[in-house]
CSV table of C-alpha atoms in Angstrom, one decimal:
chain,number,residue,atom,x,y,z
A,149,UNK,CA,28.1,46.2,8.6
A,150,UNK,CA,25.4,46.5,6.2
A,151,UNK,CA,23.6,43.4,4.3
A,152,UNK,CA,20.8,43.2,2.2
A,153,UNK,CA,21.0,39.3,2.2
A,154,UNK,CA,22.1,38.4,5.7
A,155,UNK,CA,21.5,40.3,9.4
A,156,UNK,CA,24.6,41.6,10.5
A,157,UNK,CA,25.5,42.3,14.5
A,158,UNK,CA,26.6,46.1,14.6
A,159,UNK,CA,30.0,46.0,15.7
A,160,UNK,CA,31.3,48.0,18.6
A,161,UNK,CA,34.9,50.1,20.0
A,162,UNK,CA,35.0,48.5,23.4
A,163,UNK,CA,31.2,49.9,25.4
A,164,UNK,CA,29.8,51.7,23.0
A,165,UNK,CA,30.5,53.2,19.0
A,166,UNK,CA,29.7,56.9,18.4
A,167,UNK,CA,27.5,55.6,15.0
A,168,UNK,CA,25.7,53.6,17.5
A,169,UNK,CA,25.2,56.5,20.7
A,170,UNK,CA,23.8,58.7,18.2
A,171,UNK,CA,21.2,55.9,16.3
A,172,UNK,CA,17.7,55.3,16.3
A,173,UNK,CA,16.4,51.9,16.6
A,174,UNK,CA,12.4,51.3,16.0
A,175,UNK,CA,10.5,49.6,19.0
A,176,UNK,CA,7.4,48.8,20.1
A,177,UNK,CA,5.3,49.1,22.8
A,178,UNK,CA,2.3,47.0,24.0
A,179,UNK,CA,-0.1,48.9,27.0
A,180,UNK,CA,-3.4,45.9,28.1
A,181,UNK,CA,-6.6,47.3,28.2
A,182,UNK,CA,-6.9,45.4,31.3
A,183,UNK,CA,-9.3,42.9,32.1
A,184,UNK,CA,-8.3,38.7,30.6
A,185,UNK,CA,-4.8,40.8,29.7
A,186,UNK,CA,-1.8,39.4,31.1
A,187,UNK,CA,2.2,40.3,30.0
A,188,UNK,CA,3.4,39.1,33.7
A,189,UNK,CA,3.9,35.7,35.0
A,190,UNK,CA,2.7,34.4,38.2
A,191,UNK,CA,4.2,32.0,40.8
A,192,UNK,CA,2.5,30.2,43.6
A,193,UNK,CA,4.7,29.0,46.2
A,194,UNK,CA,4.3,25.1,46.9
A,195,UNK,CA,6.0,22.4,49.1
A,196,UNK,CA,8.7,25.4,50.1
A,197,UNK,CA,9.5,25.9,46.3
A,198,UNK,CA,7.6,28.9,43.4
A,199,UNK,CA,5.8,26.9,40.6
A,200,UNK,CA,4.6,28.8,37.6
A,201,UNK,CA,1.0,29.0,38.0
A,202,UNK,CA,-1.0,27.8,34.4
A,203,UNK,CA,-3.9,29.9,34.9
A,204,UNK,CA,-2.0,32.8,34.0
A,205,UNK,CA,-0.7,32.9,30.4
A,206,UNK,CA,1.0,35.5,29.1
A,207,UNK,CA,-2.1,37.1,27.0
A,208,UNK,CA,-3.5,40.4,25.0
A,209,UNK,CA,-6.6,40.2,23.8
A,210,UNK,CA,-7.0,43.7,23.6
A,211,UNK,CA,-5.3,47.1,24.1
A,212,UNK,CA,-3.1,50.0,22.6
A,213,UNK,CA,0.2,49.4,20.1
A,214,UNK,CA,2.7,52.1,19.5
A,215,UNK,CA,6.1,52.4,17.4
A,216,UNK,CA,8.6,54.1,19.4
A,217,UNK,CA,11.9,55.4,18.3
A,218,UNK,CA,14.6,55.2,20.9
A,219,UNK,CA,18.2,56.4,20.9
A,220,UNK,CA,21.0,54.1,21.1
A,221,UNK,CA,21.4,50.9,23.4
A,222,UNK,CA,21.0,53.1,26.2
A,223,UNK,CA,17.5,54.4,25.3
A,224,UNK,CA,16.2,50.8,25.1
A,225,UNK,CA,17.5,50.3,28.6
A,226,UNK,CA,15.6,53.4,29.9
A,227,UNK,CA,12.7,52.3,28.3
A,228,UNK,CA,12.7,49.0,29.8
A,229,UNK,CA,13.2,50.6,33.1
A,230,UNK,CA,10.1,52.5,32.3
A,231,UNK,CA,7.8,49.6,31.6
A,232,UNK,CA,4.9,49.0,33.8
A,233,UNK,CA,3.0,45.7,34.3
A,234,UNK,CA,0.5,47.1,31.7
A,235,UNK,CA,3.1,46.8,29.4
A,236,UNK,CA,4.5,44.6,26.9
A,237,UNK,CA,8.2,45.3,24.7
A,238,UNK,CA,8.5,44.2,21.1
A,239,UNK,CA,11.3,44.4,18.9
A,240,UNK,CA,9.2,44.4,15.5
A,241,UNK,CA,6.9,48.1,14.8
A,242,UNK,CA,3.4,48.4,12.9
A,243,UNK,CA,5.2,51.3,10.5
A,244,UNK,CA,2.6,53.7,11.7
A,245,UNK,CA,2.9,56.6,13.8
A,246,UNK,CA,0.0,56.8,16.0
A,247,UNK,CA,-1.4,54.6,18.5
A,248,UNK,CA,-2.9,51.8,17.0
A,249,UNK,CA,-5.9,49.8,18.5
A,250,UNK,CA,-4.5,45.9,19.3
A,251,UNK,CA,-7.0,43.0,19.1
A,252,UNK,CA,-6.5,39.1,17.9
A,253,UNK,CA,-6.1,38.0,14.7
A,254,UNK,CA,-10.0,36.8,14.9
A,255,UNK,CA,-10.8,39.9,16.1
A,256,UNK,CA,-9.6,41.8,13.4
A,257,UNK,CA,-10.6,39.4,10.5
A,258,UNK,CA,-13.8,40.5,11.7
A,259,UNK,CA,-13.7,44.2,11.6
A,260,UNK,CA,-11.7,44.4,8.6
A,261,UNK,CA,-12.2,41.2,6.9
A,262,UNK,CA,-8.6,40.2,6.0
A,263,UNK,CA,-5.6,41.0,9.1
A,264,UNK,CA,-3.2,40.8,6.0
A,265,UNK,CA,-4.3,44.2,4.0
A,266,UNK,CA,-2.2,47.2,4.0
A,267,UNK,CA,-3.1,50.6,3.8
A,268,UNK,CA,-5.3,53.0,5.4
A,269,UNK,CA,-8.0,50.0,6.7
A,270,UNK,CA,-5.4,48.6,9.1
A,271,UNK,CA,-4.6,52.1,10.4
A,272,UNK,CA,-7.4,51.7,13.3
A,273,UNK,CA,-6.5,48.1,14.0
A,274,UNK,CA,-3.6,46.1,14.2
A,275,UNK,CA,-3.2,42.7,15.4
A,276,UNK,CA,0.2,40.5,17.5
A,277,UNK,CA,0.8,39.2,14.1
A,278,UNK,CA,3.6,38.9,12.1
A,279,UNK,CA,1.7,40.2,9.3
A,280,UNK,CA,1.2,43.6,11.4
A,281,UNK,CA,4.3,43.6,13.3
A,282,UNK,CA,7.7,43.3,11.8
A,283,UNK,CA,11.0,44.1,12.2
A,284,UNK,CA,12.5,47.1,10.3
A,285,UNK,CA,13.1,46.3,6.1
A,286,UNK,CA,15.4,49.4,6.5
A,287,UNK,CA,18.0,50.5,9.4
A,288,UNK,CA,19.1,49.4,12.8
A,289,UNK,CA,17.1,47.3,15.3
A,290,UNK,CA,17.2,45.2,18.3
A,291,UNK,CA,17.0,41.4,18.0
A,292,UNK,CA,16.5,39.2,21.4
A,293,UNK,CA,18.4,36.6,22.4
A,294,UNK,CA,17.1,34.4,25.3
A,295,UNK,CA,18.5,32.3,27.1
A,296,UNK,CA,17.1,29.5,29.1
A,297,UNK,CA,18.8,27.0,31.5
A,298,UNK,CA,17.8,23.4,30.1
A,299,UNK,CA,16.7,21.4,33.2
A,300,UNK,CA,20.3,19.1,34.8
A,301,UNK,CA,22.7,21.5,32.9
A,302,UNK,CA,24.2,24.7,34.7
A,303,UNK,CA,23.2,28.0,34.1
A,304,UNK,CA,25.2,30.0,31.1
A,305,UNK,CA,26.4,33.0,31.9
A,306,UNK,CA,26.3,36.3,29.6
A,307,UNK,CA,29.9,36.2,29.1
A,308,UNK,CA,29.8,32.4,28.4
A,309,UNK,CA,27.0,33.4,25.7
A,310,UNK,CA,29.2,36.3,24.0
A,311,UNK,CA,32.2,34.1,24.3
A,312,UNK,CA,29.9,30.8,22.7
A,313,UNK,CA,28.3,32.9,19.7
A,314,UNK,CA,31.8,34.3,19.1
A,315,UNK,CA,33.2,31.0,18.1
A,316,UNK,CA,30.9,31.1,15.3
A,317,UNK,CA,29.7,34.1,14.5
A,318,UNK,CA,33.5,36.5,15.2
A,319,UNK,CA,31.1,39.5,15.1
A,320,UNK,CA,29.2,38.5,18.4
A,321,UNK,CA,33.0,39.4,20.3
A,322,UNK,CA,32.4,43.4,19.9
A,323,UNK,CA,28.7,43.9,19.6
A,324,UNK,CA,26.9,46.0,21.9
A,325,UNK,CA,24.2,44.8,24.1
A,326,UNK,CA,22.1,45.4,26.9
A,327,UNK,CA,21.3,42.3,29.8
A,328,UNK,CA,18.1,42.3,31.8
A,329,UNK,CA,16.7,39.0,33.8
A,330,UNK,CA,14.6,36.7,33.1
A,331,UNK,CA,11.1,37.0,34.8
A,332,UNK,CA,12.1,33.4,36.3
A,333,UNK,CA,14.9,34.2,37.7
A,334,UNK,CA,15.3,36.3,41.4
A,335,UNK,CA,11.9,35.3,42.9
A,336,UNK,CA,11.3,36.3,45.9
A,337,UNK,CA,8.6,35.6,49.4
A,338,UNK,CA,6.3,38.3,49.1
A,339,UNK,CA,6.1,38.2,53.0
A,340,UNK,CA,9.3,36.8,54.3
A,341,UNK,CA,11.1,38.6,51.4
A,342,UNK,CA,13.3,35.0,51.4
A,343,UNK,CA,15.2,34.5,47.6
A,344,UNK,CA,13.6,31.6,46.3
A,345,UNK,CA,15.6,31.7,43.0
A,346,UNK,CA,18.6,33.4,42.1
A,347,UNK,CA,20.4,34.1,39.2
A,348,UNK,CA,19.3,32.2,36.6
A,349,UNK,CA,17.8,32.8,32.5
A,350,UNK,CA,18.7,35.9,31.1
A,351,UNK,CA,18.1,38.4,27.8
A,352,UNK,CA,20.2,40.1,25.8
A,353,UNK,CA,19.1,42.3,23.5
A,354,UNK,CA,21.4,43.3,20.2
A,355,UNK,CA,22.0,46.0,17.6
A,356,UNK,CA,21.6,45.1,14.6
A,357,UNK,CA,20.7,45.1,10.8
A,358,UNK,CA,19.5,43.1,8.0
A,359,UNK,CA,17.4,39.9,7.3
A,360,UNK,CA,16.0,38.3,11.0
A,361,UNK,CA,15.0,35.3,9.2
A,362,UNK,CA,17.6,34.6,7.3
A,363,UNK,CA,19.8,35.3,10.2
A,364,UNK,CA,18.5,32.6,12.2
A,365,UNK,CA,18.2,29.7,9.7
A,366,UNK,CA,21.7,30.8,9.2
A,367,UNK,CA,22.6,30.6,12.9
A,368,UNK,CA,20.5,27.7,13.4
A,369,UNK,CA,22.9,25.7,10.6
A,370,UNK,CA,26.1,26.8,12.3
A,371,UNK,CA,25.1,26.1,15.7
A,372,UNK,CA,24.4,22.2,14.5
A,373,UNK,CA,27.5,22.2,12.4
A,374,UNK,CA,29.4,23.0,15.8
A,375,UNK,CA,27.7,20.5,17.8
A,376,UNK,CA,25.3,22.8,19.7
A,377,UNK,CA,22.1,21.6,18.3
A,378,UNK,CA,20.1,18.9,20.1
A,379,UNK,CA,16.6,17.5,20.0
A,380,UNK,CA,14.5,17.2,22.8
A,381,UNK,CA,10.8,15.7,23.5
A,382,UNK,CA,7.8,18.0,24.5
A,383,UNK,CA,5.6,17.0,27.0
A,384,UNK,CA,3.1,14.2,26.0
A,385,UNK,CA,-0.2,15.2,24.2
A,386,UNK,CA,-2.8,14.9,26.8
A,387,UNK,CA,-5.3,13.1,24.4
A,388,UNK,CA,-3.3,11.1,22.1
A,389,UNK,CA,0.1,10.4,24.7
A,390,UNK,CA,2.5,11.3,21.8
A,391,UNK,CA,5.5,13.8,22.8
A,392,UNK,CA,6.7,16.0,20.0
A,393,UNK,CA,10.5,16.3,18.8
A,394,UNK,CA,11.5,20.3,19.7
A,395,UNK,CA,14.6,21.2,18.1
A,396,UNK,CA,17.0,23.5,20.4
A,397,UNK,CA,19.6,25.3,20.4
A,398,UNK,CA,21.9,27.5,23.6
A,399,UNK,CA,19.6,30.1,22.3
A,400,UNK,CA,15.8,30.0,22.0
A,401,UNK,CA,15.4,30.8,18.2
A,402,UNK,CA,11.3,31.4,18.5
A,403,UNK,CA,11.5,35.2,19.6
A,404,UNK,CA,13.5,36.1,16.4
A,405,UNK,CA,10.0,35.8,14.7
């Protein structure tokens, strides 16, 4: 289903559609240049239980960006397979074909002066920018939904998900999609090899085409007019006390920037 105005989910015959086995979807792929870098989480283990540890954010300063073409939903799942710890997976491309250099957005206002030009000047650097980065204007591409377990509820499953979005979006009952975890989830004892957390948050990547923006402001209004929207409070300023209101929804609607 094609739409110029609104994303559409590509619509599949049971597994998998012959139009989709035989497309290319635009990716991109992140490799550190080491050093303050970091696309992994860490865990320390504490009073018998892992606890995220806050000195290690998920960061680039610096490294390599590349577009990559990859062939149906079952190329993006080889690639993922394929992903190192130097490496970082992003749904949007930079529209050029060779490797890019990847620096901040400070970083790159200083070599080039502006990180919003186009043209030949941003061809030796690119920043993790919206401005640099985006999704596709034309053809098929994945979109990411993730899902994280809000703390007292039960964990959804991916068929609950499907099943959920298919109540209000009908298209969501046949699309395509590949599942992998959640780096929070199956944590294990590096020496006692003892599961520490099982099954838990989850991604689930989708085929699909269109307007991401518009998509989820679109989503974001259906999801509140079927009662699936909710506010919660952020964690309290540490200088001024004052908790933020977050709005949330069963999905987290900040990757489909």
């Amino acid at each position: 289903v094609m739409s110029h105005t609104k994303l559409q989910p590509i619509a599949l015959e049971g597994a998998i559609s012959t139009e989709t086995a035989q497309m290319d979807f635009k990716v991109g792929l992140v490799t550190t240049a080491g050093g303050s870098n970091s696309v992994q989480k860490r865990f320390d283990y504490i009073d018998g239980r892992p606890v995220k540890d806050p000195k290690h954010n998920l960061n680039v300063y610096s490294g390599y960006f590349e577009d990559r073409t990859v062939r149906s939903m079952a190329g993006l799942a080889a690639l993922i397979f394929k992903i190192t710890p130097k490496n970082a997976l992003t749904l949007g491309n930079c529209g050029f074909e060779n490797k890019q250099k990847l620096v901040t957005s400070k970083k790159l206002k200083e070599e080039t002066g502006d990180y919003e030009i186009e043209g030949e000047e941003r061809k030796k650097v690119i920043a993790r920018t919206k401005e640099c980065i985006k999704f596709p204007e034309v053809g098929a591409f994945f979109l990411l939904l993730d899902v994280d377990r809000e703390p007292g509820k039960p964990a959804m499953t991916a068929k609950e998900l499907r099943s959920l979005l298919a109540s209000i979006v009908p298209e969501f009952s046949t699309v395509g999609s590949v599942l992998t975890k959640s780096s929070s989830s199956h944590i294990y004892h590096r020496e006692s090899s003892k599961c520490l957390v099982g099954e838990g948050n989850f991604h689930v990547f989708i085929p699909v085409r269109g307007e991401a923006e518009r998509f989820k402001e679109d989503l974001k209004i259906k999801f509140w007019a079927a009662g699936l929207g909710f506010y919660k409070l952020a964690s309290p300023n540490a200088q001024t006390g004052v908790s933020a209101i977050l709005e949330r929804f069963p999905i987290d609607m900040c990757v489909f920037s």
